[in-house]
Amino acid sequence: AQTVTQSQPEMSVQEAETVTLSCTYDTSESDYYLFWYKQPPSRQMILVIRQEAYKQQNATENRFSVNFQKAAKSFSLKISDSQLGDAAMYFCAYRWETSGSRLTFGEGTQLTVNP
Amino acid sequence: NAGVTQTPKFHILKIGQSMTLQCTQDMNHNYMYWYRQDPGMGLKLIYYSVGAGITDKGEVPNGYNVSRSTTEDFPLRLELAAPSQTSVYFCASASSGGKRGEQFFGPGTRLTVL
């Protein structure tokens, strides 16, 4: 079964600095998608970035980028120039390409941004 | 275009009671999902549906039932509520797999069973 592990329950960063959140996963599939979701105190799930496994190029969305290491099954999120609004719980998720494209989530990393 | 809507937002249920959480999407998505999120944890899949009349179990289906009679609606039924079902419940929908398969989430329902 596919599993997703986030080994950092909590992280903190100074405003304007860079922080990296870690995620590892386990799968026997060769084609899949990986996602990072942000969950602020409002509880709304917000998609931050996605990575297609067959693409070697790392995805980037403005200040957010990923380091995707397929062989190592690692998918970390880098947040550059951190802002107070980045403070939230961040979830890494694996999408099954069979079984209705359902998501398996990690346990989450609580990010604090210090002014 | 409201996206994914869930009702109620909050509810307190007594042990042994039953209730239905409602979920509706107006994006004409074929795929719909129910997740639960326990405090400080990630989301776990309860049930999902790939189209009207088709449902399947996820990781934690015990104590729940679903039906999908229309594309728009995917209600979640709790039978004989137990304290272990205290959680936040999220409904989500997606058009399909592939690049367009992004899941859109509702705002969640906070359920307490006492």
PDB file of C-alpha atoms in Angstrom:
ATOM      1  CA  ALA A   1       0.000   0.000   0.000  1.00  0.00           C
ATOM      2  CA  GLN A   2       1.076   3.519  -0.680  1.00  0.00           C
ATOM      3  CA  THR A   3       2.224   5.422   2.404  1.00  0.00           C
ATOM      4  CA  VAL A   4       3.289   9.025   2.931  1.00  0.00           C
ATOM      5  CA  THR A   5       5.564  10.122   5.773  1.00  0.00           C
ATOM      6  CA  GLN A   6       6.256  13.627   7.033  1.00  0.00           C
ATOM      7  CA  SER A   7       8.936  13.371   9.688  1.00  0.00           C
ATOM      8  CA  GLN A   8       8.754  16.980  10.921  1.00  0.00           C
ATOM      9  CA  PRO A   9       5.638  17.580  13.057  1.00  0.00           C
ATOM     10  CA  GLU A  10       6.625  21.240  13.537  1.00  0.00           C
ATOM     11  CA  MET A  11       8.920  23.711  11.811  1.00  0.00           C
ATOM     12  CA  SER A  12       9.575  27.396  12.287  1.00  0.00           C
ATOM     13  CA  VAL A  13      11.141  30.050  10.072  1.00  0.00           C
ATOM     14  CA  GLN A  14      11.907  33.743  10.299  1.00  0.00           C
ATOM     15  CA  GLU A  15       9.985  36.034   7.998  1.00  0.00           C
ATOM     16  CA  ALA A  16      11.797  36.472   4.634  1.00  0.00           C
ATOM     17  CA  GLU A  17      13.915  33.344   5.215  1.00  0.00           C
ATOM     18  CA  THR A  18      13.703  29.993   3.417  1.00  0.00           C
ATOM     19  CA  VAL A  19      12.364  26.765   4.878  1.00  0.00           C
ATOM     20  CA  THR A  20      12.173  23.202   3.556  1.00  0.00           C
ATOM     21  CA  LEU A  21       9.505  20.689   4.560  1.00  0.00           C
ATOM     22  CA  SER A  22      10.274  16.993   4.065  1.00  0.00           C
ATOM     23  CA  CYS A  23       8.111  14.206   2.687  1.00  0.00           C
ATOM     24  CA  THR A  24       8.863  10.616   1.740  1.00  0.00           C
ATOM     25  CA  TYR A  25       6.507   8.095   0.213  1.00  0.00           C
ATOM     26  CA  ASP A  26       6.379   4.458  -0.676  1.00  0.00           C
ATOM     27  CA  THR A  27       4.875   3.075  -3.864  1.00  0.00           C
ATOM     28  CA  SER A  28       5.416   0.351  -6.435  1.00  0.00           C
ATOM     29  CA  GLU A  29       3.803   2.424  -9.188  1.00  0.00           C
ATOM     30  CA  SER A  30       5.828   4.274 -11.830  1.00  0.00           C
ATOM     31  CA  ASP A  31       3.215   6.874 -12.784  1.00  0.00           C
ATOM     32  CA  TYR A  32       1.651   9.019 -10.084  1.00  0.00           C
ATOM     33  CA  TYR A  33       1.160  12.578  -8.853  1.00  0.00           C
ATOM     34  CA  LEU A  34       2.372  14.212  -5.663  1.00  0.00           C
ATOM     35  CA  PHE A  35       0.886  17.279  -4.024  1.00  0.00           C
ATOM     36  CA  TRP A  36       1.478  19.748  -1.245  1.00  0.00           C
ATOM     37  CA  TYR A  37      -1.625  21.181   0.432  1.00  0.00           C
ATOM     38  CA  LYS A  38      -1.793  24.073   2.871  1.00  0.00           C
ATOM     39  CA  GLN A  39      -4.353  24.142   5.676  1.00  0.00           C
ATOM     40  CA  PRO A  40      -4.610  27.468   7.542  1.00  0.00           C
ATOM     41  CA  PRO A  41      -6.609  27.807  10.775  1.00  0.00           C
ATOM     42  CA  SER A  42      -9.763  28.231   8.674  1.00  0.00           C
ATOM     43  CA  ARG A  43      -9.387  24.474   7.875  1.00  0.00           C
ATOM     44  CA  GLN A  44      -9.741  25.100   4.138  1.00  0.00           C
ATOM     45  CA  MET A  45      -7.529  22.764   2.083  1.00  0.00           C
ATOM     46  CA  ILE A  46      -5.541  24.812  -0.450  1.00  0.00           C
ATOM     47  CA  LEU A  47      -3.458  23.232  -3.211  1.00  0.00           C
ATOM     48  CA  VAL A  48       0.067  24.680  -3.157  1.00  0.00           C
ATOM     49  CA  ILE A  49       1.901  22.697  -5.830  1.00  0.00           C
ATOM     50  CA  ARG A  50       1.768  19.437  -7.765  1.00  0.00           C
ATOM     51  CA  GLN A  51       4.432  17.197  -9.334  1.00  0.00           C
ATOM     52  CA  GLU A  52       3.934  14.592 -12.039  1.00  0.00           C
ATOM     53  CA  ALA A  53       6.191  11.600 -11.441  1.00  0.00           C
ATOM     54  CA  TYR A  54       7.119  11.180 -15.113  1.00  0.00           C
ATOM     55  CA  LYS A  55       8.472  14.745 -15.251  1.00  0.00           C
ATOM     56  CA  GLN A  56      12.074  15.107 -14.139  1.00  0.00           C
ATOM     57  CA  GLN A  57      11.802  18.874 -13.831  1.00  0.00           C
ATOM     58  CA  ASN A  58      10.896  20.093 -10.372  1.00  0.00           C
ATOM     59  CA  ALA A  59       7.633  22.040 -10.137  1.00  0.00           C
ATOM     60  CA  THR A  60       7.672  25.705  -9.160  1.00  0.00           C
ATOM     61  CA  GLU A  61       4.848  28.074  -8.203  1.00  0.00           C
ATOM     62  CA  ASN A  62       6.093  31.569  -7.341  1.00  0.00           C
ATOM     63  CA  ARG A  63       7.841  31.269  -3.928  1.00  0.00           C
ATOM     64  CA  PHE A  64       7.085  27.550  -3.650  1.00  0.00           C
ATOM     65  CA  SER A  65       9.212  24.864  -5.271  1.00  0.00           C
ATOM     66  CA  VAL A  66       9.761  21.161  -4.809  1.00  0.00           C
ATOM     67  CA  ASN A  67      12.776  18.870  -4.809  1.00  0.00           C
ATOM     68  CA  PHE A  68      11.490  15.628  -6.327  1.00  0.00           C
ATOM     69  CA  GLN A  69      13.842  12.678  -6.051  1.00  0.00           C
ATOM     70  CA  LYS A  70      11.992   9.756  -7.668  1.00  0.00           C
ATOM     71  CA  ALA A  71      14.558   7.062  -6.934  1.00  0.00           C
ATOM     72  CA  ALA A  72      14.751   8.098  -3.289  1.00  0.00           C
ATOM     73  CA  LYS A  73      10.949   8.561  -3.136  1.00  0.00           C
ATOM     74  CA  SER A  74      11.419  11.978  -1.639  1.00  0.00           C
ATOM     75  CA  PHE A  75       9.310  15.092  -2.271  1.00  0.00           C
ATOM     76  CA  SER A  76      10.290  18.160  -0.247  1.00  0.00           C
ATOM     77  CA  LEU A  77       8.695  21.610  -0.362  1.00  0.00           C
ATOM     78  CA  LYS A  78      10.830  24.754  -0.283  1.00  0.00           C
ATOM     79  CA  ILE A  79       9.221  28.057   0.679  1.00  0.00           C
ATOM     80  CA  SER A  80      11.352  31.078  -0.172  1.00  0.00           C
ATOM     81  CA  ASP A  81      10.965  34.581   1.268  1.00  0.00           C
ATOM     82  CA  SER A  82       8.578  33.259   3.920  1.00  0.00           C
ATOM     83  CA  GLN A  83       5.622  35.461   4.772  1.00  0.00           C
ATOM     84  CA  LEU A  84       3.398  35.581   7.845  1.00  0.00           C
ATOM     85  CA  GLY A  85       0.535  34.277   5.710  1.00  0.00           C
ATOM     86  CA  ASP A  86       2.483  31.079   5.031  1.00  0.00           C
ATOM     87  CA  ALA A  87       1.908  29.941   8.611  1.00  0.00           C
ATOM     88  CA  ALA A  88      -0.276  26.840   8.387  1.00  0.00           C
ATOM     89  CA  MET A  89      -0.329  23.063   8.474  1.00  0.00           C
ATOM     90  CA  TYR A  90       1.210  21.593   5.324  1.00  0.00           C
ATOM     91  CA  PHE A  91       0.280  18.155   4.017  1.00  0.00           C
ATOM     92  CA  CYS A  92       2.079  16.059   1.472  1.00  0.00           C
ATOM     93  CA  ALA A  93      -0.218  13.789  -0.557  1.00  0.00           C
ATOM     94  CA  TYR A  94       0.150  10.939  -3.040  1.00  0.00           C
ATOM     95  CA  ARG A  95      -2.474  10.385  -5.711  1.00  0.00           C
ATOM     96  CA  TRP A  96      -3.297   6.881  -6.839  1.00  0.00           C
ATOM     97  CA  GLU A  97      -3.724   6.744 -10.629  1.00  0.00           C
ATOM     98  CA  THR A  98      -6.088   3.823 -10.247  1.00  0.00           C
ATOM     99  CA  SER A  99      -8.782   3.494  -7.551  1.00  0.00           C
ATOM    100  CA  GLY A 100     -10.550   6.716  -8.418  1.00  0.00           C
ATOM    101  CA  SER A 101      -7.506   9.010  -8.173  1.00  0.00           C
ATOM    102  CA  ARG A 102      -7.849   9.120  -4.419  1.00  0.00           C
ATOM    103  CA  LEU A 103      -5.289  10.816  -2.172  1.00  0.00           C
ATOM    104  CA  THR A 104      -3.170   9.411   0.652  1.00  0.00           C
ATOM    105  CA  PHE A 105      -1.984  12.144   3.025  1.00  0.00           C
ATOM    106  CA  GLY A 106       0.962  12.451   5.364  1.00  0.00           C
ATOM    107  CA  GLU A 107       0.476  13.458   8.986  1.00  0.00           C
ATOM    108  CA  GLY A 108       1.326  17.094   8.321  1.00  0.00           C
ATOM    109  CA  THR A 109       3.925  19.682   9.343  1.00  0.00           C
ATOM    110  CA  GLN A 110       2.857  22.724  11.353  1.00  0.00           C
ATOM    111  CA  LEU A 111       4.783  25.745  10.050  1.00  0.00           C
ATOM    112  CA  THR A 112       5.241  28.829  12.228  1.00  0.00           C
ATOM    113  CA  VAL A 113       6.545  32.060  10.692  1.00  0.00           C
ATOM    114  CA  ASN A 114       8.214  34.411  13.168  1.00  0.00           C
ATOM    115  CA  PRO A 115       8.201  38.165  12.475  1.00  0.00           C
TER     116      PRO A 115
ATOM    117  CA  ASN B   1     -20.158  28.694  -9.019  1.00  0.00           C
ATOM    118  CA  ALA B   2     -20.129  27.636  -5.360  1.00  0.00           C
ATOM    119  CA  GLY B   3     -17.675  24.717  -5.777  1.00  0.00           C
ATOM    120  CA  VAL B   4     -18.068  22.078  -3.052  1.00  0.00           C
ATOM    121  CA  THR B   5     -20.535  22.867  -0.278  1.00  0.00           C
ATOM    122  CA  GLN B   6     -21.053  20.939   2.935  1.00  0.00           C
ATOM    123  CA  THR B   7     -23.781  21.102   5.555  1.00  0.00           C
ATOM    124  CA  PRO B   8     -23.867  21.431   8.457  1.00  0.00           C
ATOM    125  CA  LYS B   9     -20.706  23.324   9.448  1.00  0.00           C
ATOM    126  CA  PHE B  10     -20.862  22.109  13.036  1.00  0.00           C
ATOM    127  CA  HIS B  11     -22.917  19.473  14.826  1.00  0.00           C
ATOM    128  CA  ILE B  12     -23.048  17.747  18.191  1.00  0.00           C
ATOM    129  CA  LEU B  13     -24.435  14.224  18.125  1.00  0.00           C
ATOM    130  CA  LYS B  14     -25.298  11.925  20.999  1.00  0.00           C
ATOM    131  CA  ILE B  15     -23.835   8.426  21.181  1.00  0.00           C
ATOM    132  CA  GLY B  16     -26.034   5.998  19.271  1.00  0.00           C
ATOM    133  CA  GLN B  17     -27.746   8.639  17.145  1.00  0.00           C
ATOM    134  CA  SER B  18     -27.519   8.728  13.367  1.00  0.00           C
ATOM    135  CA  MET B  19     -27.109  11.603  10.969  1.00  0.00           C
ATOM    136  CA  THR B  20     -26.270  12.464   7.373  1.00  0.00           C
ATOM    137  CA  LEU B  21     -23.592  14.903   6.296  1.00  0.00           C
ATOM    138  CA  GLN B  22     -24.485  16.577   3.035  1.00  0.00           C
ATOM    139  CA  CYS B  23     -22.083  17.337   0.182  1.00  0.00           C
ATOM    140  CA  THR B  24     -22.916  18.991  -3.140  1.00  0.00           C
ATOM    141  CA  GLN B  25     -20.695  20.116  -6.000  1.00  0.00           C
ATOM    142  CA  ASP B  26     -21.690  22.239  -8.977  1.00  0.00           C
ATOM    143  CA  MET B  27     -18.639  21.587 -11.176  1.00  0.00           C
ATOM    144  CA  ASN B  28     -20.061  18.491 -12.896  1.00  0.00           C
ATOM    145  CA  HIS B  29     -17.246  16.384 -11.454  1.00  0.00           C
ATOM    146  CA  ASN B  30     -17.484  12.613 -11.746  1.00  0.00           C
ATOM    147  CA  TYR B  31     -15.245  11.804  -8.777  1.00  0.00           C
ATOM    148  CA  MET B  32     -16.226  12.572  -5.197  1.00  0.00           C
ATOM    149  CA  TYR B  33     -14.624  11.716  -1.866  1.00  0.00           C
ATOM    150  CA  TRP B  34     -15.191  11.781   1.881  1.00  0.00           C
ATOM    151  CA  TYR B  35     -12.235  12.230   4.231  1.00  0.00           C
ATOM    152  CA  ARG B  36     -12.012  12.568   7.988  1.00  0.00           C
ATOM    153  CA  GLN B  37      -9.353  14.522   9.861  1.00  0.00           C
ATOM    154  CA  ASP B  38      -8.709  13.783  13.514  1.00  0.00           C
ATOM    155  CA  PRO B  39      -6.989  16.486  15.627  1.00  0.00           C
ATOM    156  CA  GLY B  40      -3.369  17.039  14.607  1.00  0.00           C
ATOM    157  CA  MET B  41      -3.537  14.355  11.937  1.00  0.00           C
ATOM    158  CA  GLY B  42      -3.719  14.048   8.184  1.00  0.00           C
ATOM    159  CA  LEU B  43      -6.852  13.279   6.209  1.00  0.00           C
ATOM    160  CA  LYS B  44      -7.977   9.682   5.827  1.00  0.00           C
ATOM    161  CA  LEU B  45     -10.300   8.488   3.070  1.00  0.00           C
ATOM    162  CA  ILE B  46     -13.642   7.067   4.179  1.00  0.00           C
ATOM    163  CA  TYR B  47     -15.451   6.422   0.875  1.00  0.00           C
ATOM    164  CA  TYR B  48     -15.216   7.570  -2.709  1.00  0.00           C
ATOM    165  CA  SER B  49     -17.272   7.497  -5.881  1.00  0.00           C
ATOM    166  CA  VAL B  50     -16.227   7.607  -9.537  1.00  0.00           C
ATOM    167  CA  GLY B  51     -19.723   8.319 -10.811  1.00  0.00           C
ATOM    168  CA  ALA B  52     -23.421   8.158 -10.039  1.00  0.00           C
ATOM    169  CA  GLY B  53     -24.356   4.728  -8.715  1.00  0.00           C
ATOM    170  CA  ILE B  54     -20.734   3.700  -8.032  1.00  0.00           C
ATOM    171  CA  THR B  55     -19.125   3.842  -4.584  1.00  0.00           C
ATOM    172  CA  ASP B  56     -16.154   2.150  -2.954  1.00  0.00           C
ATOM    173  CA  LYS B  57     -14.508   1.922   0.445  1.00  0.00           C
ATOM    174  CA  GLY B  58     -11.443   3.878   1.449  1.00  0.00           C
ATOM    175  CA  GLU B  59      -9.103   3.373   4.402  1.00  0.00           C
ATOM    176  CA  VAL B  60     -11.600   3.889   7.259  1.00  0.00           C
ATOM    177  CA  PRO B  61     -15.143   2.960   6.128  1.00  0.00           C
ATOM    178  CA  ASN B  62     -16.424   1.263   9.287  1.00  0.00           C
ATOM    179  CA  GLY B  63     -19.413   3.031  10.830  1.00  0.00           C
ATOM    180  CA  TYR B  64     -20.271   4.961   7.659  1.00  0.00           C
ATOM    181  CA  ASN B  65     -22.383   4.532   4.544  1.00  0.00           C
ATOM    182  CA  VAL B  66     -22.642   6.507   1.317  1.00  0.00           C
ATOM    183  CA  SER B  67     -24.823   6.693  -1.755  1.00  0.00           C
ATOM    184  CA  ARG B  68     -24.442   8.513  -5.066  1.00  0.00           C
ATOM    185  CA  SER B  69     -27.736   8.841  -6.881  1.00  0.00           C
ATOM    186  CA  THR B  70     -26.771  12.026  -8.764  1.00  0.00           C
ATOM    187  CA  THR B  71     -23.536  13.525 -10.084  1.00  0.00           C
ATOM    188  CA  GLU B  72     -23.898  16.528  -7.771  1.00  0.00           C
ATOM    189  CA  ASP B  73     -24.590  14.925  -4.380  1.00  0.00           C
ATOM    190  CA  PHE B  74     -22.608  12.523  -2.220  1.00  0.00           C
ATOM    191  CA  PRO B  75     -24.103  12.254   1.300  1.00  0.00           C
ATOM    192  CA  LEU B  76     -22.286  10.478   4.134  1.00  0.00           C
ATOM    193  CA  ARG B  77     -24.401   8.574   6.653  1.00  0.00           C
ATOM    194  CA  LEU B  78     -23.246   7.888  10.212  1.00  0.00           C
ATOM    195  CA  GLU B  79     -25.132   5.059  11.882  1.00  0.00           C
ATOM    196  CA  LEU B  80     -25.021   4.518  15.660  1.00  0.00           C
ATOM    197  CA  ALA B  81     -22.551   7.350  16.307  1.00  0.00           C
ATOM    198  CA  ALA B  82     -19.584   6.636  18.590  1.00  0.00           C
ATOM    199  CA  PRO B  83     -17.103   9.052  20.286  1.00  0.00           C
ATOM    200  CA  SER B  84     -14.400   7.731  17.919  1.00  0.00           C
ATOM    201  CA  GLN B  85     -16.273   9.423  15.071  1.00  0.00           C
ATOM    202  CA  THR B  86     -15.600  12.866  16.548  1.00  0.00           C
ATOM    203  CA  SER B  87     -13.648  14.492  13.733  1.00  0.00           C
ATOM    204  CA  VAL B  88     -13.694  17.063  10.956  1.00  0.00           C
ATOM    205  CA  TYR B  89     -15.195  15.673   7.766  1.00  0.00           C
ATOM    206  CA  PHE B  90     -14.181  16.927   4.340  1.00  0.00           C
ATOM    207  CA  CYS B  91     -15.904  16.281   1.056  1.00  0.00           C
ATOM    208  CA  ALA B  92     -13.947  16.723  -2.177  1.00  0.00           C
ATOM    209  CA  SER B  93     -14.554  16.373  -5.891  1.00  0.00           C
ATOM    210  CA  ALA B  94     -12.426  16.008  -9.029  1.00  0.00           C
ATOM    211  CA  SER B  95     -13.109  15.830 -12.750  1.00  0.00           C
ATOM    212  CA  SER B  96     -10.920  12.792 -13.387  1.00  0.00           C
ATOM    213  CA  GLY B  97      -7.320  11.643 -13.096  1.00  0.00           C
ATOM    214  CA  GLY B  98      -4.443  13.134 -15.035  1.00  0.00           C
ATOM    215  CA  LYS B  99      -3.461  16.767 -14.888  1.00  0.00           C
ATOM    216  CA  ARG B 100      -7.072  17.861 -14.520  1.00  0.00           C
ATOM    217  CA  GLY B 101      -7.605  15.583 -11.533  1.00  0.00           C
ATOM    218  CA  GLU B 102      -7.047  18.221  -8.867  1.00  0.00           C
ATOM    219  CA  GLN B 103      -9.324  17.620  -5.907  1.00  0.00           C
ATOM    220  CA  PHE B 104     -11.420  20.554  -4.731  1.00  0.00           C
ATOM    221  CA  PHE B 105     -12.320  20.483  -1.068  1.00  0.00           C
ATOM    222  CA  GLY B 106     -15.373  21.692   0.801  1.00  0.00           C
ATOM    223  CA  PRO B 107     -15.008  23.775   3.988  1.00  0.00           C
ATOM    224  CA  GLY B 108     -15.494  20.789   6.303  1.00  0.00           C
ATOM    225  CA  THR B 109     -18.005  19.720   8.950  1.00  0.00           C
ATOM    226  CA  ARG B 110     -16.864  19.603  12.581  1.00  0.00           C
ATOM    227  CA  LEU B 111     -18.703  16.749  14.280  1.00  0.00           C
ATOM    228  CA  THR B 112     -18.615  16.005  17.996  1.00  0.00           C
ATOM    229  CA  VAL B 113     -20.109  12.808  19.407  1.00  0.00           C
ATOM    230  CA  LEU B 114     -20.857  12.932  23.150  1.00  0.00           C
TER     231      LEU B 114
END
